Amino acid sequence: SDLAMNYANAIKILRGYVLDEQIIKEDEHLAKAVVDTILARKKEKNECEERLREVTQEIKRVSPFGDFSYDKIHEIEKESRRKMRFYVGKTSKQLIDADPDLILLNSLDGIDYFVGLSEDPIHHRDLLEEEIQHPLGSLQKMKEELLRKIEACDAELKTLTKYSWLMHKELVHEMNRIGFEFANSSVELELDDTLFVIEGWVPKNKEKELQNLCKQQNIFVEEVKLEESDQLPTYLENKGLPRVGEDLVRVVAQARFL
């Protein structure tokens, strides 16, 4: 179910942090609120990290042009009745003399960075115009704000690690509910609904445990012969640290072949 998947994802997220002391208390309503918060903060963090990568790349692109104010540029354009544009070209092409309106701002790693103040765009086969939506100073402020948001998300997720036990407990409850609904829908009723029959798989190392459980519940159980068309499911029982994909297998609970 979606809820079980949400609990499993929340558990996985919290494993990325050192767990605080656990609150050992069952509370279904609190659990649903906590899991929603965990997933929301993780989504926000991921979005901020993606945006941070974009901003960092943009800073790298525009930093050779230096910092400037668009308000100041607009004043210059208004007074000169010209348009200010930015260009790049290979240093080896010696483009400084390509047009009298070109001003060399910087040279870095074999690339020259220019600003041009002219009525029309400067056209040259070795010159490429660069669009700059945000100046360097604005981009740096964006980066600082994104880093603060990521730090805040991490701090909130860290405080939520105290509910890791609750997430595990509610995941088990949800999986039990799913299993119960599946069993109810799979059972066959006989003798005017006074007898039920159901088939299932059990690992060899769990046979005695199943026999004891059925005996306690006054349920008769017997082994049936396998059909040629039967396909054996995989039994998963990891010990120690969780293995990669364990959460997904536990949640999806789909049989896979041996």
Short mmCIF file of C-alpha atoms in Angstrom, two decimals:
data_model
loop_
_atom_site.label_atom_id
_atom_site.label_comp_id
_atom_site.label_asym_id
_atom_site.label_seq_id
_atom_site.Cartn_x
_atom_site.Cartn_y
_atom_site.Cartn_z
CA SER A 1 0.00 0.00 0.00
CA ASP A 2 1.01 3.64 -0.35
CA LEU A 3 1.06 4.02 3.43
CA ALA A 4 3.39 1.05 3.89
CA MET A 5 5.68 2.42 1.19
CA ASN A 6 5.67 5.81 2.93
CA TYR A 7 6.68 4.22 6.25
CA ALA A 8 9.45 2.24 4.55
CA ASN A 9 10.76 5.36 2.78
CA ALA A 10 10.66 7.32 6.04
CA ILE A 11 12.66 4.60 7.81
CA LYS A 12 15.23 4.67 5.03
CA ILE A 13 15.51 8.47 5.25
CA LEU A 14 16.04 8.42 9.02
CA ARG A 15 18.81 5.84 8.64
CA GLY A 16 20.91 8.63 7.13
CA TYR A 17 21.15 10.30 10.55
CA VAL A 18 22.36 9.33 14.00
CA LEU A 19 19.23 8.26 15.85
CA ASP A 20 18.11 10.20 18.91
CA GLU A 21 16.71 8.43 21.97
CA GLN A 22 13.54 6.68 20.85
CA ILE A 23 10.02 7.50 21.97
CA ILE A 24 8.50 4.08 22.67
CA LYS A 25 4.82 4.85 22.28
CA GLU A 26 2.28 3.61 19.76
CA ASP A 27 0.23 6.42 18.22
CA GLU A 28 -1.26 5.90 14.76
CA HIS A 29 -2.28 9.53 14.24
CA LEU A 30 1.11 10.82 15.35
CA ALA A 31 2.83 8.27 13.10
CA LYS A 32 0.93 9.46 10.02
CA ALA A 33 1.75 13.10 10.81
CA VAL A 34 5.42 12.26 11.36
CA VAL A 35 5.77 10.22 8.17
CA ASP A 36 4.20 13.05 6.13
CA THR A 37 6.64 15.54 7.68
CA ILE A 38 9.65 13.30 7.03
CA LEU A 39 8.75 12.82 3.38
CA ALA A 40 7.98 16.53 2.92
CA ARG A 41 11.30 17.65 4.44
CA LYS A 42 13.19 15.08 2.36
CA LYS A 43 11.44 16.27 -0.81
CA GLU A 44 12.23 19.89 0.06
CA LYS A 45 15.87 19.00 0.72
CA ASN A 46 16.18 17.15 -2.59
CA GLU A 47 14.67 20.09 -4.47
CA CYS A 48 17.05 22.51 -2.74
CA GLU A 49 20.05 20.30 -3.53
CA GLU A 50 19.04 20.12 -7.18
CA ARG A 51 18.59 23.89 -7.31
CA LEU A 52 21.93 24.30 -5.52
CA ARG A 53 23.67 22.30 -8.24
CA GLU A 54 22.11 24.53 -10.88
CA VAL A 55 23.04 27.75 -9.06
CA THR A 56 26.60 26.52 -8.42
CA GLN A 57 26.99 25.74 -12.12
CA GLU A 58 25.61 29.16 -13.05
CA ILE A 59 28.04 30.86 -10.64
CA LYS A 60 30.89 29.05 -12.33
CA ARG A 61 29.65 30.26 -15.72
CA VAL A 62 29.13 33.95 -14.89
CA SER A 63 31.84 34.56 -12.29
CA PRO A 64 34.51 35.48 -14.90
CA PHE A 65 32.33 38.47 -15.84
CA GLY A 66 32.52 39.73 -12.26
CA ASP A 67 29.69 41.14 -10.18
CA PHE A 68 27.48 43.98 -11.35
CA SER A 69 24.13 45.64 -10.72
CA TYR A 70 21.38 45.46 -13.31
CA ASP A 71 20.04 48.76 -11.99
CA LYS A 72 23.39 50.39 -12.80
CA ILE A 73 23.46 48.72 -16.22
CA HIS A 74 19.98 50.04 -17.00
CA GLU A 75 21.15 53.55 -16.07
CA ILE A 76 24.14 53.26 -18.41
CA GLU A 77 21.93 51.91 -21.21
CA LYS A 78 19.45 54.74 -20.74
CA GLU A 79 22.13 57.42 -20.79
CA SER A 80 24.07 55.95 -23.72
CA ARG A 81 21.01 54.74 -25.62
CA ARG A 82 22.83 51.49 -26.16
CA LYS A 83 22.41 47.91 -25.02
CA MET A 84 24.96 46.13 -22.82
CA ARG A 85 25.65 42.51 -23.75
CA PHE A 86 28.14 39.86 -22.66
CA TYR A 87 30.33 37.75 -24.93
CA VAL A 88 32.95 34.99 -24.76
CA GLY A 89 35.58 33.83 -27.24
CA LYS A 90 38.82 31.91 -27.38
CA THR A 91 41.86 33.89 -26.29
CA SER A 92 43.78 32.52 -29.27
CA LYS A 93 41.38 34.34 -31.62
CA GLN A 94 42.50 37.77 -30.28
CA LEU A 95 38.98 39.16 -30.45
CA ILE A 96 39.73 42.36 -28.52
CA ASP A 97 40.08 44.16 -31.85
CA ALA A 98 37.09 42.48 -33.48
CA ASP A 99 34.83 45.42 -32.64
CA PRO A 100 35.50 48.86 -31.08
CA ASP A 101 32.52 48.40 -28.74
CA LEU A 102 34.06 45.29 -27.11
CA ILE A 103 35.65 45.66 -23.66
CA LEU A 104 37.76 42.82 -22.28
CA LEU A 105 36.74 41.97 -18.71
CA ASN A 106 38.71 38.83 -17.98
CA SER A 107 40.81 36.00 -19.45
CA LEU A 108 40.62 32.56 -17.89
CA ASP A 109 41.68 29.11 -19.09
CA GLY A 110 42.04 30.18 -22.70
CA ILE A 111 38.70 32.04 -22.79
CA ASP A 112 38.23 35.82 -23.04
CA TYR A 113 35.20 37.43 -21.43
CA PHE A 114 33.85 40.66 -22.91
CA VAL A 115 31.15 43.22 -22.39
CA GLY A 116 29.82 45.16 -25.33
CA LEU A 117 27.91 48.44 -25.33
CA SER A 118 26.27 48.90 -28.71
CA GLU A 119 22.96 49.56 -30.40
CA ASP A 120 22.90 46.19 -32.13
CA PRO A 121 24.38 42.81 -31.14
CA ILE A 122 28.02 42.33 -32.15
CA HIS A 123 28.28 39.57 -34.72
CA HIS A 124 31.50 37.63 -35.20
CA ARG A 125 31.98 33.97 -36.09
CA ASP A 126 34.35 33.44 -33.11
CA LEU A 127 32.26 35.42 -30.63
CA LEU A 128 29.42 33.92 -28.58
CA GLU A 129 26.88 36.03 -26.71
CA GLU A 130 26.11 34.96 -23.14
CA GLU A 131 22.73 35.52 -21.49
CA ILE A 132 23.01 36.38 -17.79
CA GLN A 133 19.69 36.39 -15.95
CA HIS A 134 21.15 36.87 -12.48
CA PRO A 135 24.41 38.67 -11.64
CA LEU A 136 27.08 36.98 -9.55
CA GLY A 137 26.09 38.67 -6.28
CA SER A 138 22.45 37.54 -6.60
CA LEU A 139 23.53 33.98 -7.38
CA GLN A 140 25.79 33.88 -4.34
CA LYS A 141 22.89 35.01 -2.14
CA MET A 142 20.71 32.28 -3.69
CA LYS A 143 23.39 29.72 -2.88
CA GLU A 144 23.64 30.87 0.73
CA GLU A 145 19.84 30.72 1.13
CA LEU A 146 19.69 27.21 -0.37
CA LEU A 147 22.44 26.02 1.96
CA ARG A 148 20.48 27.42 4.92
CA LYS A 149 17.32 25.61 3.79
CA ILE A 150 19.21 22.32 3.37
CA GLU A 151 20.73 22.72 6.82
CA ALA A 152 17.27 23.44 8.29
CA CYS A 153 15.81 20.32 6.61
CA ASP A 154 18.65 18.20 7.98
CA ALA A 155 18.15 19.63 11.46
CA GLU A 156 14.41 18.88 11.41
CA LEU A 157 14.95 15.37 10.04
CA LYS A 158 17.51 14.78 12.79
CA THR A 159 14.91 15.67 15.46
CA LEU A 160 12.45 13.27 13.84
CA THR A 161 14.81 10.30 14.24
CA LYS A 162 13.30 9.85 17.72
CA TYR A 163 10.28 8.38 15.91
CA SER A 164 12.21 5.66 14.11
CA TRP A 165 10.79 2.99 16.44
CA LEU A 166 7.28 4.29 15.76
CA MET A 167 7.85 4.16 12.00
CA HIS A 168 8.96 0.53 12.25
CA LYS A 169 6.01 -0.34 14.48
CA GLU A 170 3.44 1.24 12.17
CA LEU A 171 5.04 -0.39 9.13
CA VAL A 172 4.58 -3.79 10.78
CA HIS A 173 0.96 -2.93 11.61
CA GLU A 174 0.29 -1.86 8.04
CA MET A 175 1.93 -4.97 6.62
CA ASN A 176 -0.15 -7.10 8.99
CA ARG A 177 -3.28 -5.31 7.82
CA ILE A 178 -2.35 -5.94 4.18
CA GLY A 179 -1.62 -9.58 4.96
CA PHE A 180 -4.92 -9.95 6.79
CA GLU A 181 -6.89 -8.45 3.89
CA PHE A 182 -5.07 -10.74 1.46
CA ALA A 183 -5.78 -13.78 3.62
CA ASN A 184 -9.45 -12.84 3.91
CA SER A 185 -9.79 -12.45 0.16
CA SER A 186 -7.94 -15.73 -0.51
CA VAL A 187 -9.80 -18.02 1.88
CA GLU A 188 -12.38 -20.57 0.66
CA LEU A 189 -15.40 -21.28 2.89
CA GLU A 190 -17.01 -24.73 3.13
CA LEU A 191 -19.85 -26.45 5.03
CA ASP A 192 -22.13 -23.40 5.16
CA ASP A 193 -19.22 -21.11 6.02
CA THR A 194 -18.29 -23.11 9.12
CA LEU A 195 -14.95 -24.25 7.66
CA PHE A 196 -12.29 -22.22 5.89
CA VAL A 197 -9.49 -23.48 3.65
CA ILE A 198 -6.42 -21.54 2.52
CA GLU A 199 -3.05 -22.43 0.99
CA GLY A 200 0.26 -20.69 1.57
CA TRP A 201 4.04 -21.05 1.62
CA VAL A 202 6.25 -21.51 4.65
CA PRO A 203 10.09 -21.74 4.79
CA LYS A 204 11.46 -25.05 6.05
CA ASN A 205 13.02 -23.36 9.10
CA LYS A 206 9.59 -22.00 10.08
CA GLU A 207 7.56 -25.23 9.82
CA LYS A 208 7.69 -26.05 13.54
CA GLU A 209 6.79 -22.50 14.43
CA LEU A 210 3.78 -22.67 12.09
CA GLN A 211 2.70 -26.05 13.53
CA ASN A 212 2.81 -24.66 17.09
CA LEU A 213 0.88 -21.53 16.11
CA CYS A 214 -1.84 -23.51 14.34
CA LYS A 215 -2.11 -25.88 17.29
CA GLN A 216 -2.63 -22.96 19.67
CA GLN A 217 -5.39 -21.59 17.44
CA ASN A 218 -7.03 -25.01 16.89
CA ILE A 219 -6.26 -24.84 13.17
CA PHE A 220 -5.58 -28.03 11.25
CA VAL A 221 -2.65 -27.77 8.84
CA GLU A 222 -1.07 -30.29 6.51
CA GLU A 223 1.53 -30.23 3.75
CA VAL A 224 0.27 -30.64 0.20
CA LYS A 225 2.17 -31.94 -2.80
CA LEU A 226 3.70 -29.37 -5.13
CA GLU A 227 2.32 -29.09 -8.64
CA GLU A 228 4.66 -28.90 -11.61
CA SER A 229 3.35 -25.41 -12.34
CA ASP A 230 4.14 -24.16 -8.83
CA GLN A 231 6.93 -21.60 -8.65
CA LEU A 232 8.84 -21.34 -5.39
CA PRO A 233 9.00 -17.87 -3.80
CA THR A 234 12.16 -16.40 -2.27
CA TYR A 235 12.35 -16.15 1.52
CA LEU A 236 14.20 -13.09 2.82
CA GLU A 237 15.60 -12.95 6.34
CA ASN A 238 18.53 -10.56 6.58
CA LYS A 239 20.47 -10.33 9.81
CA GLY A 240 22.63 -7.50 11.10
CA LEU A 241 22.68 -4.28 9.07
CA PRO A 242 19.90 -3.92 6.45
CA ARG A 243 20.85 -5.02 2.95
CA VAL A 244 20.32 -2.94 -0.16
CA GLY A 245 16.75 -3.33 -1.40
CA GLU A 246 15.47 -4.96 1.79
CA ASP A 247 12.92 -2.21 2.48
CA LEU A 248 11.51 -2.49 -1.04
CA VAL A 249 11.23 -6.27 -0.90
CA ARG A 250 9.52 -6.16 2.49
CA VAL A 251 7.03 -3.52 1.38
CA VAL A 252 6.20 -4.82 -2.09
CA ALA A 253 6.06 -8.42 -0.79
CA GLN A 254 6.07 -9.94 -4.26
CA ALA A 255 7.23 -13.52 -4.71
CA ARG A 256 10.43 -14.00 -6.67
CA PHE A 257 11.78 -17.29 -7.95
CA LEU A 258 14.61 -19.28 -6.40
#
